[in-house]
XYZ file of N, CA, C and O in Angstrom:
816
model
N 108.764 51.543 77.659
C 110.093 50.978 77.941
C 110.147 49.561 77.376
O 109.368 48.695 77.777
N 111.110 49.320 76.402
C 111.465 47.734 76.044
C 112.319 47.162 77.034
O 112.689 47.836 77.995
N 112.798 45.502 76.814
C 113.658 45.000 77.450
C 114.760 45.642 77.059
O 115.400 45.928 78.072
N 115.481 46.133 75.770
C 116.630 46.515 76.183
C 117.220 47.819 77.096
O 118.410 47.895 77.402
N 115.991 49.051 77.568
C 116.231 50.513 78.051
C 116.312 49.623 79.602
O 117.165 49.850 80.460
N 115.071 48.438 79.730
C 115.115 48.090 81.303
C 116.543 47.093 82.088
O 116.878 46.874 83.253
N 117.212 46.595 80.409
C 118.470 46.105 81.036
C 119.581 47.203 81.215
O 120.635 47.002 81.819
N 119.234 48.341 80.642
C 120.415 49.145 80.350
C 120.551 49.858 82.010
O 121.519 49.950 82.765
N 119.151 50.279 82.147
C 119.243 51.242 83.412
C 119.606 50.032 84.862
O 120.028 50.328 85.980
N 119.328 48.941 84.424
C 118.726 47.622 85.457
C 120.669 47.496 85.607
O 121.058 47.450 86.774
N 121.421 47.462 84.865
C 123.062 47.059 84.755
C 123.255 48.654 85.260
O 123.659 48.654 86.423
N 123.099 49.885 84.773
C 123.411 51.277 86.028
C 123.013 51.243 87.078
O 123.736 51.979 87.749
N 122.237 50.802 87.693
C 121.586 50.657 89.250
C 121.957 49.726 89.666
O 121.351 49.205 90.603
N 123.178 49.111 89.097
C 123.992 47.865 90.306
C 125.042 48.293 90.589
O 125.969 48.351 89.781
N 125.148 48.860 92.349
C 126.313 49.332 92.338
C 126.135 48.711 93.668
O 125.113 48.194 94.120
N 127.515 48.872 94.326
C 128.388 48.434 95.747
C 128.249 46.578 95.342
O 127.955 45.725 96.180
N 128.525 46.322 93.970
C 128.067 44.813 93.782
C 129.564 44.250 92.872
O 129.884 44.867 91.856
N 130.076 43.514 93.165
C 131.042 42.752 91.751
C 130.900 42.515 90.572
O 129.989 41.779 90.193
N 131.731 43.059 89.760
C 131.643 42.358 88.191
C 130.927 41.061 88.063
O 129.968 40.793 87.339
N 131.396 40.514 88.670
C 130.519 39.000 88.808
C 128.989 38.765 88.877
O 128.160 38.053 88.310
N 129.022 39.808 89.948
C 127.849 39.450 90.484
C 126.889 40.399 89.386
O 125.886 39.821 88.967
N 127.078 41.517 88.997
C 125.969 42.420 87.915
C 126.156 41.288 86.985
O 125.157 40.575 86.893
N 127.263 40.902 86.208
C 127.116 39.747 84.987
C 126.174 38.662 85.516
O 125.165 38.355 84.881
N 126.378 38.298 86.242
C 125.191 36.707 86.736
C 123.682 37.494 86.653
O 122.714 36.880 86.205
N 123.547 39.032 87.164
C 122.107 39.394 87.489
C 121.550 39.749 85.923
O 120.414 39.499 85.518
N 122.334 40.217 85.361
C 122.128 41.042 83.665
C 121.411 39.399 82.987
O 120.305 39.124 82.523
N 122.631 38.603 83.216
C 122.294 37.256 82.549
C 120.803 36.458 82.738
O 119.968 36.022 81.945
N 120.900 36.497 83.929
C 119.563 36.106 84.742
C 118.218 36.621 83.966
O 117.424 35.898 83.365
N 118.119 38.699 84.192
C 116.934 38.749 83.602
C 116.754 38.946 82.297
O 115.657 39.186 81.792
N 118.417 38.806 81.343
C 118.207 38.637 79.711
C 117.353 37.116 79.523
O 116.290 36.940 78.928
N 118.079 36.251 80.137
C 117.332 34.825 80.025
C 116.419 34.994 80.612
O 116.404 33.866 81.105
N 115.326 35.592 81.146
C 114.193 35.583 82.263
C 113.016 36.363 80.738
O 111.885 35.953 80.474
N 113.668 37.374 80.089
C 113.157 38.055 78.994
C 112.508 36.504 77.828
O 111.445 35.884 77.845
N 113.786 36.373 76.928
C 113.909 35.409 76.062
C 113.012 34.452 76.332
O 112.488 34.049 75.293
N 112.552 33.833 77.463
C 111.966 32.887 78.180
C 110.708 32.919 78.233
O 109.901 32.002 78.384
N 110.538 34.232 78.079
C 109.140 35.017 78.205
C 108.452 34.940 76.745
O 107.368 34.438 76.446
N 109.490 35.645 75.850
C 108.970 35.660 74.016
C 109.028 37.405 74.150
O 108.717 38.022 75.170
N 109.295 37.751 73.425
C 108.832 38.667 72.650
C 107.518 38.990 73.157
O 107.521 39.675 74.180
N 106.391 38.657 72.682
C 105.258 39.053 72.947
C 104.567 39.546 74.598
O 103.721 40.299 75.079
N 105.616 38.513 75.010
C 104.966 39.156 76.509
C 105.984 39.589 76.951
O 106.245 39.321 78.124
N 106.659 40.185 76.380
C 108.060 41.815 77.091
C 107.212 42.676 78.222
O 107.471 42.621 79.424
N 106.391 43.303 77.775
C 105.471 44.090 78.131
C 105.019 43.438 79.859
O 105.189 43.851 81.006
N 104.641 42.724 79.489
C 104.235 42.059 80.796
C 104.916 41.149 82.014
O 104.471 40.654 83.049
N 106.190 41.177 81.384
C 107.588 40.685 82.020
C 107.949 42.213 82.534
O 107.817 42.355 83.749
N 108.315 43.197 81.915
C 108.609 44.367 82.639
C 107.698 45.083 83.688
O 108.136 45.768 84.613
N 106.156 44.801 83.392
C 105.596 45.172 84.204
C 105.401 43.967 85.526
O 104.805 44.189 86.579
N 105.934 42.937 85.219
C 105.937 42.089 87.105
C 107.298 42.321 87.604
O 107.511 42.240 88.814
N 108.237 42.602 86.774
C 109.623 42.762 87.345
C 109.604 44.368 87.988
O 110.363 44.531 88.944
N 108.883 45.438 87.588
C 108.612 46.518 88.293
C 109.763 47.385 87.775
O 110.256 47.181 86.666
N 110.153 48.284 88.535
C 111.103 49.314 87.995
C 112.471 49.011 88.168
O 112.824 48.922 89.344
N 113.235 48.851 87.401
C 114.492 48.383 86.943
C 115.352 48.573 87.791
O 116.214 47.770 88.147
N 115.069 50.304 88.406
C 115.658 51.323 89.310
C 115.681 50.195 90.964
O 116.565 49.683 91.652
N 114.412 50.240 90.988
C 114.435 49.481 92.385
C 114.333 48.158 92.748
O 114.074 47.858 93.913
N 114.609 46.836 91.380
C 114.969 45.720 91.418
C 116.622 45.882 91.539
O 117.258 45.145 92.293
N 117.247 46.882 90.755
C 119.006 47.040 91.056
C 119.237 47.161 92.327
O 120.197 46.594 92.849
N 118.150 48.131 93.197
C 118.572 48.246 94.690
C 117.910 47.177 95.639
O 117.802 47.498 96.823
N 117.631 46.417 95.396
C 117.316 45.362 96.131
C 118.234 44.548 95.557
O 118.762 43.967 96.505
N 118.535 44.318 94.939
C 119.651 43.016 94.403
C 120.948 43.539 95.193
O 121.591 42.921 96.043
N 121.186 44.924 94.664
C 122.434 45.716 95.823
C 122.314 45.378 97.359
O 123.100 44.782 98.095
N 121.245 45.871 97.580
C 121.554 45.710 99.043
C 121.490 44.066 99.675
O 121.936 43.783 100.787
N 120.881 43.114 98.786
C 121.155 41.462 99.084
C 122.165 41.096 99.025
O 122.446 40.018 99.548
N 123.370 42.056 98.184
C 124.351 41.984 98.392
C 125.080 42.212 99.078
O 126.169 41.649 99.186
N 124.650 43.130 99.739
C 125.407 43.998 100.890
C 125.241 43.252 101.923
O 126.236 42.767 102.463
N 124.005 43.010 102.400
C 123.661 42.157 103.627
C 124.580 40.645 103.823
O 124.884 40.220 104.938
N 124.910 40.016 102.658
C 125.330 39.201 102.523
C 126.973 39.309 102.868
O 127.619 38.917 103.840
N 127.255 39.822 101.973
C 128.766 40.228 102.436
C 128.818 40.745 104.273
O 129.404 40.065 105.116
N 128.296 41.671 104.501
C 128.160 41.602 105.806
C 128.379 40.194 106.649
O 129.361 40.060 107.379
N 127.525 39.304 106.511
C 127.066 38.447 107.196
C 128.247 37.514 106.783
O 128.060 36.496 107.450
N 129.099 37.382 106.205
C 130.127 36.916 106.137
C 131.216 37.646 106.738
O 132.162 37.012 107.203
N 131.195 38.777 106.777
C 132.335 39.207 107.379
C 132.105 38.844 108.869
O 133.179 38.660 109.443
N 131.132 38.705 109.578
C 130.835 39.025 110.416
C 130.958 37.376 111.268
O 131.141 37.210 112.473
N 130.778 36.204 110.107
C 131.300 35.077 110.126
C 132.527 34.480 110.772
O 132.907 33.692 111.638
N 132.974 35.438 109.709
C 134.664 35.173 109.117
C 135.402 35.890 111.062
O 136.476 35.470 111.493
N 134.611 36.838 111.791
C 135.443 37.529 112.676
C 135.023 36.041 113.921
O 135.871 35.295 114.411
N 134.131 36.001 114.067
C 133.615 34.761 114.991
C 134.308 33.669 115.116
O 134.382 33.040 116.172
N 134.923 33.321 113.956
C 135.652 32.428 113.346
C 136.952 32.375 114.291
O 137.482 31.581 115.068
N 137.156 33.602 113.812
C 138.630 34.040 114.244
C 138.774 33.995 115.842
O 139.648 33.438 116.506
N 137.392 34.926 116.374
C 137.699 34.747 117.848
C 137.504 33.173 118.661
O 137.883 32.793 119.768
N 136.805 32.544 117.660
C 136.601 30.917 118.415
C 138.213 30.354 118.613
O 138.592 29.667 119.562
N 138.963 30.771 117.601
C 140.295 30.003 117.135
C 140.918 30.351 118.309
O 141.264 29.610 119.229
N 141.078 32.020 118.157
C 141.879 31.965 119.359
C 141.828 31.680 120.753
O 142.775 31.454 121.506
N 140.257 31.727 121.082
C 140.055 31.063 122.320
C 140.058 29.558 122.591
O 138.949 29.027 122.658
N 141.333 28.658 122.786
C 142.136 27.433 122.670
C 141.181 26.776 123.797
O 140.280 27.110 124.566
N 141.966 25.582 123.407
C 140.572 24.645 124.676
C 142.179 25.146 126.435
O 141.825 25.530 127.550
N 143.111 25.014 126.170
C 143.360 25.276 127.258
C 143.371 25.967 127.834
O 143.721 25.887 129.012
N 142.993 26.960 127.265
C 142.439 28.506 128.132
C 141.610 28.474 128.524
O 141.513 29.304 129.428
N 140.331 27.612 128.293
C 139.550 26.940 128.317
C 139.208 26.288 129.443
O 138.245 26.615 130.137
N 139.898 25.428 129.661
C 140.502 24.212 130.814
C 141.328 25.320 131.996
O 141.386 24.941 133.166
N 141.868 26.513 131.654
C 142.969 26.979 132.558
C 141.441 27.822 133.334
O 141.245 27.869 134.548
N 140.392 28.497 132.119
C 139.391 29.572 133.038
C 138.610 28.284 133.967
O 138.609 28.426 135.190
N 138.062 27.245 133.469
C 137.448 26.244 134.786
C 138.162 25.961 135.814
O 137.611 25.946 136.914
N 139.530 25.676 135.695
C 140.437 25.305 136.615
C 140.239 26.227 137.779
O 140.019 25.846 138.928
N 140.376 28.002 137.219
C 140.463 28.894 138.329
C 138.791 29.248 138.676
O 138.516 30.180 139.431
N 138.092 28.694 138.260
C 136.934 28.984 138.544
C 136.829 27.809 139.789
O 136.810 28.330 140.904
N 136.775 26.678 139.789
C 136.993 25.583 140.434
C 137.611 26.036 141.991
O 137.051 25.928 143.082
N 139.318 26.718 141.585
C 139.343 27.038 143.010
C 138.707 28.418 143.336
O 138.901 28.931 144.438
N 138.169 28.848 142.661
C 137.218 30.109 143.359
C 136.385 30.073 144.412
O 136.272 30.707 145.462
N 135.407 28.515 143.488
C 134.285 27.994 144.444
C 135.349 26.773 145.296
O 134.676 26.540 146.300
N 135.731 26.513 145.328
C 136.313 25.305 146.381
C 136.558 26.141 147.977
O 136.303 25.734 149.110
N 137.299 27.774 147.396
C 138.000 28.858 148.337
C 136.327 29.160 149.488
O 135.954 28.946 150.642
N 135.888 29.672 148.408
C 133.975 30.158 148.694
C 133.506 29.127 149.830
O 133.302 29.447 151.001
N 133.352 27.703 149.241
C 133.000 26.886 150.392
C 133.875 26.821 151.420
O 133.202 27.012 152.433
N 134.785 26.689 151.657
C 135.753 26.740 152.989
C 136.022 27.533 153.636
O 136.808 27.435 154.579
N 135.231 28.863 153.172
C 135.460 30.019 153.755
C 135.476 30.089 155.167
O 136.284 30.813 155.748
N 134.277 29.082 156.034
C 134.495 29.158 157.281
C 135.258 28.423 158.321
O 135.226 28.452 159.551
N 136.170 27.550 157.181
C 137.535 26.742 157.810
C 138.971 27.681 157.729
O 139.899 27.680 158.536
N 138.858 28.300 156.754
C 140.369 28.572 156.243
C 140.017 30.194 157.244
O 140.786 30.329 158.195
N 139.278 30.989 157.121
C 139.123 32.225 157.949
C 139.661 32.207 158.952
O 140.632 32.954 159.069
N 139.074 30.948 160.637
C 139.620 30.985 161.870
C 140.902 30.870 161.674
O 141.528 31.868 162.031
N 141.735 29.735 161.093
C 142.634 29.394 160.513
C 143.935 30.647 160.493
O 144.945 30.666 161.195
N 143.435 31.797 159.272
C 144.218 32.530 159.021
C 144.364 33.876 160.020
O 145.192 34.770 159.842
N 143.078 33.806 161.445
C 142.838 34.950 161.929
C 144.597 34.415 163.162
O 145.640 34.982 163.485
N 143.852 32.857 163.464
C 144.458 32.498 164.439
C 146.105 32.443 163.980
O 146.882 33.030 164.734
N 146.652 31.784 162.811
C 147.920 32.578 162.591
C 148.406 33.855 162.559
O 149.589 34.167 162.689
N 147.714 34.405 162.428
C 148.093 36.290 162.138
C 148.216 36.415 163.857
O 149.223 36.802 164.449
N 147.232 36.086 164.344
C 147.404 36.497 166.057
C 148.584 35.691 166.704
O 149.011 36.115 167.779
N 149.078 34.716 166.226
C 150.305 33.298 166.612
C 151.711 34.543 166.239
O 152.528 35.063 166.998
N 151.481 34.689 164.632
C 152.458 35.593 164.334
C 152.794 36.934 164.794
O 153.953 37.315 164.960
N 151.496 37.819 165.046
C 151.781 39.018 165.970
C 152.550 38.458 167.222
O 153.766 38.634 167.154
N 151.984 37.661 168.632
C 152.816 37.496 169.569
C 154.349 37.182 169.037
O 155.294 37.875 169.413
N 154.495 36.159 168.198
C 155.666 35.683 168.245
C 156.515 36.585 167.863
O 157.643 36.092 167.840
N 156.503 37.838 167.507
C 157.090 38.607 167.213
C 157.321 39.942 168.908
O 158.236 40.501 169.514
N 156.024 39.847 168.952
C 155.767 41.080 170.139
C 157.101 40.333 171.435
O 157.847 41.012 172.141
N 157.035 39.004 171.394
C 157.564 38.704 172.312
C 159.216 38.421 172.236
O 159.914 38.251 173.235
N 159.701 38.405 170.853
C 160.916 38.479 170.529
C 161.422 39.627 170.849
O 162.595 39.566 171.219
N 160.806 40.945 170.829
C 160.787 42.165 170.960
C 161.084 42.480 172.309
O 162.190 42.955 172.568
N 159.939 42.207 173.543
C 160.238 41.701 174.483
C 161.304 41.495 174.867
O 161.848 42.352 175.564
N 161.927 40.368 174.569
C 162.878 39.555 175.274
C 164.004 40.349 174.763
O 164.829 40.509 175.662
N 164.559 41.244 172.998
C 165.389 41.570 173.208
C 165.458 42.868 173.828
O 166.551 43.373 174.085
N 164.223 43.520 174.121
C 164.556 44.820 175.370
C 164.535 44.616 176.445
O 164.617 45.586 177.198
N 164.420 43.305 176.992
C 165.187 42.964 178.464
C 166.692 42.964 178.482
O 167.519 43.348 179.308
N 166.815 42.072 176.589
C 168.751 41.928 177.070
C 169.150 43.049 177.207
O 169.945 43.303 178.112
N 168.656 44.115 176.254
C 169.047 45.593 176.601
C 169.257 46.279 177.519
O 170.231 47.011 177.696
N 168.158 46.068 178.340
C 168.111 46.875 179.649
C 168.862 46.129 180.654
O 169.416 46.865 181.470
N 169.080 44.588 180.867
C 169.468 43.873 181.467
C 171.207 44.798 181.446
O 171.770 45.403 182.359
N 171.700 44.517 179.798
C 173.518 45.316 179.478
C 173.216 46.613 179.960
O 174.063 47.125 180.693
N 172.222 47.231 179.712
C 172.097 48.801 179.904
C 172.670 49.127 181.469
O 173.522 49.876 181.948
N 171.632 48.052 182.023
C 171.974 48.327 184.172
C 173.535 47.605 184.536
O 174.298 48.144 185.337
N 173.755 46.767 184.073
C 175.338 45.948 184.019
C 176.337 47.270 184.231
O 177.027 47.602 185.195
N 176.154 47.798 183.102
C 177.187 48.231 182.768
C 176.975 49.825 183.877
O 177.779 50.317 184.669
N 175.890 50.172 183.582
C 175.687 51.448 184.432
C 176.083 51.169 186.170
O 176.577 52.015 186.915
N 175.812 50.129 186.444
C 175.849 49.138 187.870
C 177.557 49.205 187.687
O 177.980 49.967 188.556
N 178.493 48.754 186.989
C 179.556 48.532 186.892
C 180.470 50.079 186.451
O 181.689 49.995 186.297
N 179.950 51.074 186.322
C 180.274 52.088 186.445
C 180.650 52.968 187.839
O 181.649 53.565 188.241
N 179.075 52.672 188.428
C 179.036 53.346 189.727
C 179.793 52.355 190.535
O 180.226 52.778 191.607
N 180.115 50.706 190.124
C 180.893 50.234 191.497
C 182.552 50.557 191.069
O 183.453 50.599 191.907
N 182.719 50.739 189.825
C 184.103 51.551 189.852
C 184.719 52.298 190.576
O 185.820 52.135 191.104
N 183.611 53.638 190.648
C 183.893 54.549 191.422
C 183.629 54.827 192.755
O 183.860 55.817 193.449
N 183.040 53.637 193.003
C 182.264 53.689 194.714
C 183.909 52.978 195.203
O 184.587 53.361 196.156
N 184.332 51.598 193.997
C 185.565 50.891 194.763
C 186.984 51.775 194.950
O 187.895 51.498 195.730
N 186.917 53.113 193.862
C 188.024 53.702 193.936
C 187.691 54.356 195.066
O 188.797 54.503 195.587
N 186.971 54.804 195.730
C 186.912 55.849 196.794
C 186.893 54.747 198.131
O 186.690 55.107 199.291
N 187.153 53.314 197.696
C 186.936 52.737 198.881
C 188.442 52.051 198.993
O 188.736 51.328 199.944
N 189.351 52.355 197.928
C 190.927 52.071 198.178
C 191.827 52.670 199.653
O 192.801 52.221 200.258
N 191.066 53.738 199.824
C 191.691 54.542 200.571
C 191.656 54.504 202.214
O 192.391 54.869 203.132
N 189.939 53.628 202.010
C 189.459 52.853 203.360
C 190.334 51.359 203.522
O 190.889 51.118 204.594
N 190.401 50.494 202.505
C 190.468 48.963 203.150
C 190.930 48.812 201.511
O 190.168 48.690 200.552
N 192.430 48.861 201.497
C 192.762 48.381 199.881
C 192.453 47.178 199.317
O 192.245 47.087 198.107
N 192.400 46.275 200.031
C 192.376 44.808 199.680
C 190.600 44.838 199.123
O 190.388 44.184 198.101
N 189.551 45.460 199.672
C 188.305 45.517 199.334
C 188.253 46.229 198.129
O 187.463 45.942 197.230
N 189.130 47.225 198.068
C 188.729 48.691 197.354
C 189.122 47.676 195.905
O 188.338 47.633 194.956
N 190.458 46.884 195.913
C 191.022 46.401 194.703
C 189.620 45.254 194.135
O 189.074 45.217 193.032
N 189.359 44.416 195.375
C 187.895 43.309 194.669
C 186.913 44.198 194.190
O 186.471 43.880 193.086
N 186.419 45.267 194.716
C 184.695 45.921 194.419
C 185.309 46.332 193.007
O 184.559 46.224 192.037
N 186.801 46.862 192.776
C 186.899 47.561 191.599
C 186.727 46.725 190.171
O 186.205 46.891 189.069
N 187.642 45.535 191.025
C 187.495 44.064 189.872
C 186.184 43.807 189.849
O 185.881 43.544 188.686
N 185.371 43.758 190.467
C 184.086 43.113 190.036
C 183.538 44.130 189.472
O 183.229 43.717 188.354
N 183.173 45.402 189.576
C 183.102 46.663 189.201
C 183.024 46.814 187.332
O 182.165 47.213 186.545
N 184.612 46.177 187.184
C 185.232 46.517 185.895
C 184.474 45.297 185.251
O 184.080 45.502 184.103
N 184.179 43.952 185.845
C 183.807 43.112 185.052
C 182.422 42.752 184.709
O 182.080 42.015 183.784
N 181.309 43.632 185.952
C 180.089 43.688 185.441
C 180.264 44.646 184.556
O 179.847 44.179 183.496
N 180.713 45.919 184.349
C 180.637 46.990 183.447
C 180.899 46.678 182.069
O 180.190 47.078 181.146
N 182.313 45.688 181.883
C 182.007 44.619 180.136
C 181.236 44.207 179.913
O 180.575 44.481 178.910
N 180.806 42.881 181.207
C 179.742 42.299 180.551
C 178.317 42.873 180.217
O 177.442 42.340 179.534
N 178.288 44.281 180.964
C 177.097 45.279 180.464
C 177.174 45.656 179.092
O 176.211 45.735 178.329
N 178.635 45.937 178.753
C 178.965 46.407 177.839
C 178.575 45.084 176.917
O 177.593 45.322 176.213
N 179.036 43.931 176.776
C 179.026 42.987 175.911
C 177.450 42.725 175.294
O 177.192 42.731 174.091
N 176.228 42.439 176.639
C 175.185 42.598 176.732
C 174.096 44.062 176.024
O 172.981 44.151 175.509
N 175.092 44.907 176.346
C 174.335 45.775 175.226
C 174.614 45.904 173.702
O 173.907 46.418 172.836
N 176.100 45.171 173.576
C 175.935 45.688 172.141
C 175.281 44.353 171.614
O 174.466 44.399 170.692
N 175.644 43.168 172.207
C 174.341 41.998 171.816
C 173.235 42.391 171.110
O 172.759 42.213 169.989
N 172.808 43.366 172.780
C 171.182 43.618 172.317
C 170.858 44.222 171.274
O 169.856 43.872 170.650
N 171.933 45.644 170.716
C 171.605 46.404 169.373
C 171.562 45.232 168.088
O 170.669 45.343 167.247
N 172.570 44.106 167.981
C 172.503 43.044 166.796
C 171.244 43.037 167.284
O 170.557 44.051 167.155
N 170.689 41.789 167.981
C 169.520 41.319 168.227
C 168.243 42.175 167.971
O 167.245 41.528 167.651
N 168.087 43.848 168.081
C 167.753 43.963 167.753
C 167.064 44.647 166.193
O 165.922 44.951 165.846
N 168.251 44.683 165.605
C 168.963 44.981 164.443
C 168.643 43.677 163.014
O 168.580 43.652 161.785
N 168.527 42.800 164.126
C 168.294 41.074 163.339
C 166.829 40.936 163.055
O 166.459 40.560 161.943
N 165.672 41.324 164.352
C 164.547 41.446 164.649
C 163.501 42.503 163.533
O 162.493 42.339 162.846
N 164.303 43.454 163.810
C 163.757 44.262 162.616
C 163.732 43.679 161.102
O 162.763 43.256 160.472
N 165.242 43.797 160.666
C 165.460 43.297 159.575
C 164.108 41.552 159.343
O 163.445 41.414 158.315
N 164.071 40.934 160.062
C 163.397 39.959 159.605
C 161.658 40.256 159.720
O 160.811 39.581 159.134
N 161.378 41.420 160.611
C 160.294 41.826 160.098
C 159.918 42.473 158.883
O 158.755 42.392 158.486
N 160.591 42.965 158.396
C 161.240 44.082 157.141
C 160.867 42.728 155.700
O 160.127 42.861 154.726
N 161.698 41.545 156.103
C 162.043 40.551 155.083
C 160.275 40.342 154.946
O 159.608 40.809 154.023
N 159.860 39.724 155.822
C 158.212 39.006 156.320
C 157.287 39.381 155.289
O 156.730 38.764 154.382
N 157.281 41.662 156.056
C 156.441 41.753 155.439
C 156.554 42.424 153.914
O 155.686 43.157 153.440
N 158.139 41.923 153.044
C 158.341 42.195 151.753
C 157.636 41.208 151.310
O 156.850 41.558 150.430
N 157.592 39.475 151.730
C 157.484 38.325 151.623
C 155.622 38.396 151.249
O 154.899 37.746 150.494
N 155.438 39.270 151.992
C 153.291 39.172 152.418
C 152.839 39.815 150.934
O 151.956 39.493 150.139
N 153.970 40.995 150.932
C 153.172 42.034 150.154
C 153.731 41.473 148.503
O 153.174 41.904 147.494
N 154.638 40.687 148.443
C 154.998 40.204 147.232
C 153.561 39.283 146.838
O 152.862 39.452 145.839
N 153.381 38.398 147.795
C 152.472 37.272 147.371
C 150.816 38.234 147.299
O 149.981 38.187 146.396
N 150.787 38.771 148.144
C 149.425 39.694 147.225
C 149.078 40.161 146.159
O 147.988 40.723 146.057
């Protein structure tokens, strides 16, 4: 084999490589030849080895290389987009993570003892409006039966029969007034438990 069969096959065995880059390598071992003389061809081809597998090592230095730039070039990209204030925003919430962590055994009693503040204050609104209820409920039921106890007592002592009936008629409104109170009231009660726990489950 002369230098010119080992450049010929040495320029076919450069492949996955650029125009560029086979011209710079061709150039390289024509001047690497010339450099040598003539006389020692022979012995230039035999340290450079087989033409075949100096092309695939030059290929794949190429390959590796390009790689390692692409691989650059993506790093690059993800540094960019990760901004310093995203940056500043992930310490920030890290910050109150651990701030939350340490106080854990302040803010806990804290939130048990409101939740239990807020259950009564509710249990007892509840409470109070099924007293007004029952309170209008008996009024009026009370003012029913003295209706009819005062009509059957016209017939005994009119002048009585006419007061028991009047008072009769006027606990039985205000039963009446008292209960429909109580349905708002408790109509209001609900609804603002309703609002509360839209309010809880939003902020979760």
């Amino acid at each position: 084999m002369n230098k010119e069969e080992f450049l010929q096959q040495f320029w076919k065995n450069l492949i996955h490589v650029s125009d560029a880059e086979r011209e710079d390598a061709v150039r390289y071992y024509t001047e690497y030849f010339e450099e040598a003389g003539a006389e020692n061809e022979q012995k230039v081809i035999e340290e450079l080895g087989s033409p075949v597998m100096l092309a695939r090592k030059i290929s794949a230095e190429s390959a590796i290389k390009e790689l390692d730039m692409a691989q650059s070039a993506v790093k690059e990209e993800h540094t960019a987009q990760f901004k310093p204030e995203e940056q500043r925003t992930g310490m920030k919430n890290l910050g109150v993570i651990i701030l939350l962590l340490c106080s854990f055994p302040v803010w806990l009693p804290l939130a048990i003892v409101m939740a239990v503040l807020v259950f009564v204050g509710i249990l007892v609104v509840f409470i109070l409006v099924f007293c007004v209820v029952i309170v209008g409920a008996a009024l009026m039921v009370s003012g029913v039966l003295g209706v009819i106890v005062g009509f059957f007592a016209l017939f005994r002592h009119f002048i009585s029969g006419i007061m028991m009936l009047g008072a009769a008629m006027a606990m039985a409104a205000l039963g009446i007034l008292i209960f429909i109170g109580g349905r708002y009231l408790v109509k209001g009660a609900l609804a603002l438990v309703v609002t509360l726990g839209k309010r809880k489950a939003g902020r979760m």
